[in-house]
Tab-separated table of C-alpha atoms in Angstrom:
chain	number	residue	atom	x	y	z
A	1	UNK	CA	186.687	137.140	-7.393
A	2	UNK	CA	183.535	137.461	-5.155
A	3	UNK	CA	180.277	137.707	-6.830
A	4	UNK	CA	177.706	140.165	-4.532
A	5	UNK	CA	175.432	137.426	-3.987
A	6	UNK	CA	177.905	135.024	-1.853
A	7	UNK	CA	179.910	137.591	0.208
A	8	UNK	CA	180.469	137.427	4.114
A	9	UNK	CA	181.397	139.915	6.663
A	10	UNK	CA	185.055	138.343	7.150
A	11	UNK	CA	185.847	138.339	2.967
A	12	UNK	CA	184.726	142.251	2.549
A	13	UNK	CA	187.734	143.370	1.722
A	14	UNK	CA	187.887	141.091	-1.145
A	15	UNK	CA	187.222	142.038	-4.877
A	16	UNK	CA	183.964	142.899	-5.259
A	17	UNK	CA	182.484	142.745	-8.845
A	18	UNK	CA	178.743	143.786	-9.615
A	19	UNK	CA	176.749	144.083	-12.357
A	20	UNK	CA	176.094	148.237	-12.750
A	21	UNK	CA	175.653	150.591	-10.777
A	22	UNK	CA	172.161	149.759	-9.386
A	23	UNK	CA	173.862	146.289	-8.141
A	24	UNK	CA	176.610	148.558	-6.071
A	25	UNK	CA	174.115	150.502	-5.057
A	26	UNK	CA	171.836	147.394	-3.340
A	27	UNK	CA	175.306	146.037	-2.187
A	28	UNK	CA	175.999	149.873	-0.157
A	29	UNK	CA	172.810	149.534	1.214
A	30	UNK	CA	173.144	145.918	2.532
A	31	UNK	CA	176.825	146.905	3.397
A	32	UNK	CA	177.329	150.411	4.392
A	33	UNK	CA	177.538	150.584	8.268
A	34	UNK	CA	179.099	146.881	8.488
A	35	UNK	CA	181.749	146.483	5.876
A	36	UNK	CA	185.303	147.892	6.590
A	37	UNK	CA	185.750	148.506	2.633
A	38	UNK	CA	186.088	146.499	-0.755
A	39	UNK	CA	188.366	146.184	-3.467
A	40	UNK	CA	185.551	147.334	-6.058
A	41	UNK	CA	186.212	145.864	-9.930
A	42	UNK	CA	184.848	148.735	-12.278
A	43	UNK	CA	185.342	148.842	-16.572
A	44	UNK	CA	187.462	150.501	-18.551
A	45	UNK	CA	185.898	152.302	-20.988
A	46	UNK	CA	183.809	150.692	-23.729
A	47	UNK	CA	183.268	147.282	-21.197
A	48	UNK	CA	179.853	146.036	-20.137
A	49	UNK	CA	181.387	142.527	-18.876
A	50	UNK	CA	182.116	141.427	-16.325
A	51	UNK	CA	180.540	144.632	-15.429
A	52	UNK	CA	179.620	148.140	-16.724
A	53	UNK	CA	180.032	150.233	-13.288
A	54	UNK	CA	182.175	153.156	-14.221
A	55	UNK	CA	184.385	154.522	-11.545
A	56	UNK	CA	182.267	157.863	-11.946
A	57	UNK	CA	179.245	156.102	-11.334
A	58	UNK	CA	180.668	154.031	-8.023
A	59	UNK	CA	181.990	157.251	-6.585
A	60	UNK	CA	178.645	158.472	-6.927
A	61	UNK	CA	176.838	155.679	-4.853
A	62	UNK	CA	179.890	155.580	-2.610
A	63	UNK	CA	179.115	159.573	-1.431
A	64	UNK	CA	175.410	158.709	-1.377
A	65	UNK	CA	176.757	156.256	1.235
A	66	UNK	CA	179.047	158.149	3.603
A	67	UNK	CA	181.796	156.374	1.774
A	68	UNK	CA	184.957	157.178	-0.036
A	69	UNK	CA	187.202	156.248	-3.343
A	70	UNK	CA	190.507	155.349	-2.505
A	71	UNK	CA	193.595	153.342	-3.811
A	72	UNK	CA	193.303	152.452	-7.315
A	73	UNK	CA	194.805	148.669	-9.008
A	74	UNK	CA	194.652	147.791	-12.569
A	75	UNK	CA	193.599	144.055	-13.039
A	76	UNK	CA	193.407	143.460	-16.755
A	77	UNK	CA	192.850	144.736	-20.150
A	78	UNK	CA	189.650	145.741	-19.492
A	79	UNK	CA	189.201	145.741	-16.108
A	80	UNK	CA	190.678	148.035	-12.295
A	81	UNK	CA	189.884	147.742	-9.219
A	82	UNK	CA	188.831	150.492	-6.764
A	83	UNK	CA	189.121	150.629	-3.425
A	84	UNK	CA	186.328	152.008	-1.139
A	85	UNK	CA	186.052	152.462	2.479
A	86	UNK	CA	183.733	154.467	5.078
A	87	UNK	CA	184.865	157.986	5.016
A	88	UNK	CA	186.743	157.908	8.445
A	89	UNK	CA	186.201	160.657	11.082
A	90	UNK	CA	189.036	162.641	10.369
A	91	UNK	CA	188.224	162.160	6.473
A	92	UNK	CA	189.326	165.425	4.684
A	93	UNK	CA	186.999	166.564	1.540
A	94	UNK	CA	187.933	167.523	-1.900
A	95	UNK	CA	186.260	170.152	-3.861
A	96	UNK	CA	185.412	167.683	-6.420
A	97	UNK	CA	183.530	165.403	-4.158
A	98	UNK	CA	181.570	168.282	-2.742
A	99	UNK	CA	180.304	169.341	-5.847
A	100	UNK	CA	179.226	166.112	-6.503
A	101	UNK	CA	177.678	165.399	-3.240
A	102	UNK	CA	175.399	168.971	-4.297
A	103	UNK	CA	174.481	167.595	-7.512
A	104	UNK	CA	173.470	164.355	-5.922
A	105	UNK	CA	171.596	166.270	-3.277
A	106	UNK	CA	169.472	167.939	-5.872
A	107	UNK	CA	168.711	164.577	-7.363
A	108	UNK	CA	167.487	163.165	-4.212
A	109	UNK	CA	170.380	160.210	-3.906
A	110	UNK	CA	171.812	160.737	-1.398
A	111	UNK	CA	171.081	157.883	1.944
A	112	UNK	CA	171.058	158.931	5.551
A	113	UNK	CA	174.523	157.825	6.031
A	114	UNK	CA	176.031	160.224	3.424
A	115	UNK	CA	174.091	163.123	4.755
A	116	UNK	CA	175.700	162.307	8.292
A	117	UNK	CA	178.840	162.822	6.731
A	118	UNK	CA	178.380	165.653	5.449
A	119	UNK	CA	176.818	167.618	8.749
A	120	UNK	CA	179.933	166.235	10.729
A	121	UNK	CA	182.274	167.989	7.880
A	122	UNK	CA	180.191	170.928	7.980
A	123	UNK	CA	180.562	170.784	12.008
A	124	UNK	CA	184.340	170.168	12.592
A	125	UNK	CA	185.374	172.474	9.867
A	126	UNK	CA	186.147	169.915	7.002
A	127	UNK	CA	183.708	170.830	5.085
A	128	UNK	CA	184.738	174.339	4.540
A	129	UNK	CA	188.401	173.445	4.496
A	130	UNK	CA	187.486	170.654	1.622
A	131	UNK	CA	191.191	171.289	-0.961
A	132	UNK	CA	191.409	171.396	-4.993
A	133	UNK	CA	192.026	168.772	-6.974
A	134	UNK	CA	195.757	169.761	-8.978
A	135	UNK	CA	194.096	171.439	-11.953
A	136	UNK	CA	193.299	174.119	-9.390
A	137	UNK	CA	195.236	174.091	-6.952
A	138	UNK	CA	197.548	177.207	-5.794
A	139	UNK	CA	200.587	178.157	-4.050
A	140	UNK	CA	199.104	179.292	-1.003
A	141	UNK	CA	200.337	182.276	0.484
A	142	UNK	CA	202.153	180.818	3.520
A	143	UNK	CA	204.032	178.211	1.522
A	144	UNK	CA	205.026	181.373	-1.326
A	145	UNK	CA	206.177	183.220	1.626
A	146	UNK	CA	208.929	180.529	2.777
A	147	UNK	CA	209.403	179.634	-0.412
A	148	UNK	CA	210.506	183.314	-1.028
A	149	UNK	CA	212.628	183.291	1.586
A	150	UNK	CA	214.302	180.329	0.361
A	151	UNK	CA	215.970	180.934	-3.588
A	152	UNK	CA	217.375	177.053	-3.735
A	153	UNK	CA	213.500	175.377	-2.201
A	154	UNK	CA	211.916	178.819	-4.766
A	155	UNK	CA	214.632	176.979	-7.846
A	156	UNK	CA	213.940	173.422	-7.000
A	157	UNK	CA	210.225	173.639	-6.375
A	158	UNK	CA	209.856	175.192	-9.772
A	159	UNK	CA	211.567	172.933	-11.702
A	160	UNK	CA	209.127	169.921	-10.356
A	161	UNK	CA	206.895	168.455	-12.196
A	162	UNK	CA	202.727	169.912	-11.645
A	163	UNK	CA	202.236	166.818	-9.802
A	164	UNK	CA	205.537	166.775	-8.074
A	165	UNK	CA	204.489	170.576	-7.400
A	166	UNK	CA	200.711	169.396	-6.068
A	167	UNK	CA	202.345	166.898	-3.178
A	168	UNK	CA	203.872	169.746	-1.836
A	169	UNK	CA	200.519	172.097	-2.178
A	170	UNK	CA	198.211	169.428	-1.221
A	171	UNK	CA	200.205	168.680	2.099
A	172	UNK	CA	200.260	171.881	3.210
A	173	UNK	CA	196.662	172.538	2.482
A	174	UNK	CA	195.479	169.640	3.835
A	175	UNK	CA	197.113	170.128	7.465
A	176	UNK	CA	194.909	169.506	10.056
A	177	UNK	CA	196.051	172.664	12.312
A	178	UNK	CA	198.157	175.504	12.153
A	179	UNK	CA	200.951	174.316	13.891
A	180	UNK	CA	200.222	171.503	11.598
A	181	UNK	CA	200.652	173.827	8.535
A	182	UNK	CA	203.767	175.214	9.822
A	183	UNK	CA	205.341	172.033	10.513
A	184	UNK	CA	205.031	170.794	7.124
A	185	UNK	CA	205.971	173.811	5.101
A	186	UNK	CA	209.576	173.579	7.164
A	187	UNK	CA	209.818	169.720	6.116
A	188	UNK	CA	208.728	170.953	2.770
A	189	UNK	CA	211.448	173.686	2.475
A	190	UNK	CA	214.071	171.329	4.326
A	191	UNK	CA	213.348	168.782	1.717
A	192	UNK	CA	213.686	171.071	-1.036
A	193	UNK	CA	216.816	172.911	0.397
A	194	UNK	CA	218.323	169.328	0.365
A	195	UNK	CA	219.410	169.969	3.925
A	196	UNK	CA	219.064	166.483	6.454
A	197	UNK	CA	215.803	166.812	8.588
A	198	UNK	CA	216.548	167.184	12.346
């Protein structure tokens, strides 16, 4: 494991441990526009050692940053790693994340680099297309259309499970275009029909 204070460019995708959250926040600073992305090791909760940085608390610096939470490893007993990258240019938004990105607006937090994210959402159309997390996520009305047309994908999407149910939402909501949109509501239906794709 790689302690903060002897890291170099070529090993930043290594684990990363630091002590709290003001440690990850000196490391985004040092590391924001040069680092490709880290494994980040955060606490369950209850720890303080190896380190107390919560995964709510490194999301938090991570937005301040222009960065995002991604793939997420446990390691041990009282221990996962996190990983975090740059939010890339194509880099879709959750609701979540903009909510917290407001809060830590109002706070004063947030660093150049995370504003500059933000205005190129709010220029390209990402920001207003940002997508619920499942707990609020609905059938949108395209995707209950087909599905309507469809009584074995209407059956069979029914019976999956809400996450099951959310892979098929969040794909469709997340497509970049309409053609986009289209496209995957036909793979989704095909799937669901059990027919072979083309």
């Amino acid at each position: 494991m790689t302690n903060m204070t002897d890291m170099t460019k070529e090993e930043l995708t290594d684990r990363l441990i630091v002590a709290d959250a003001q440690a990850w926040r000196t490391w985004l600073d040092a590391h924001e526009s040069s680092s490709a992305g880290v494994k980040l090791i955060l606490a369950k909760k209850g720890i303080t050692e190896p380190t107390s940085l919560t995964y709510a608390e490194a999301l938090e610096e991570a937005l301040c940053s222009g960065w995002i939470d991604g793939r997420r490893n446990a390691v041990d007993a009282r221990t996962f790693q996190q990983h975090f990258t740059p939010r890339r240019t194509a880099s879709i938004w959750s609701r979540r994340n903009a909510t917290i990105v407001a809060t830590l607006i109002e706070q004063g937090r947030m660093r150049p680099r995370g504003f500059a994210e933000i205005e190129r959402a709010k220029a390209d159309g990402r920001w207003d297309r940002a997508y619920p997390g499942q707990a609020g996520a609905e059938v949108p009305a395209d995707l209950a259309q087909a599905l309507a047309a469809s009584p074995t994908a209407a059956a069979r999407f029914a019976a999956l499970s809400r996450a099951q149910r959310y892979t098929v939402i969040h794909q469709v909501i997340t497509a970049p275009s309409g053609t986009s949109r289209r496209s995957r509501i036909t793979q989704s239906l095909t799937r669901l029909e059990g027919t072979p794709e083309a």
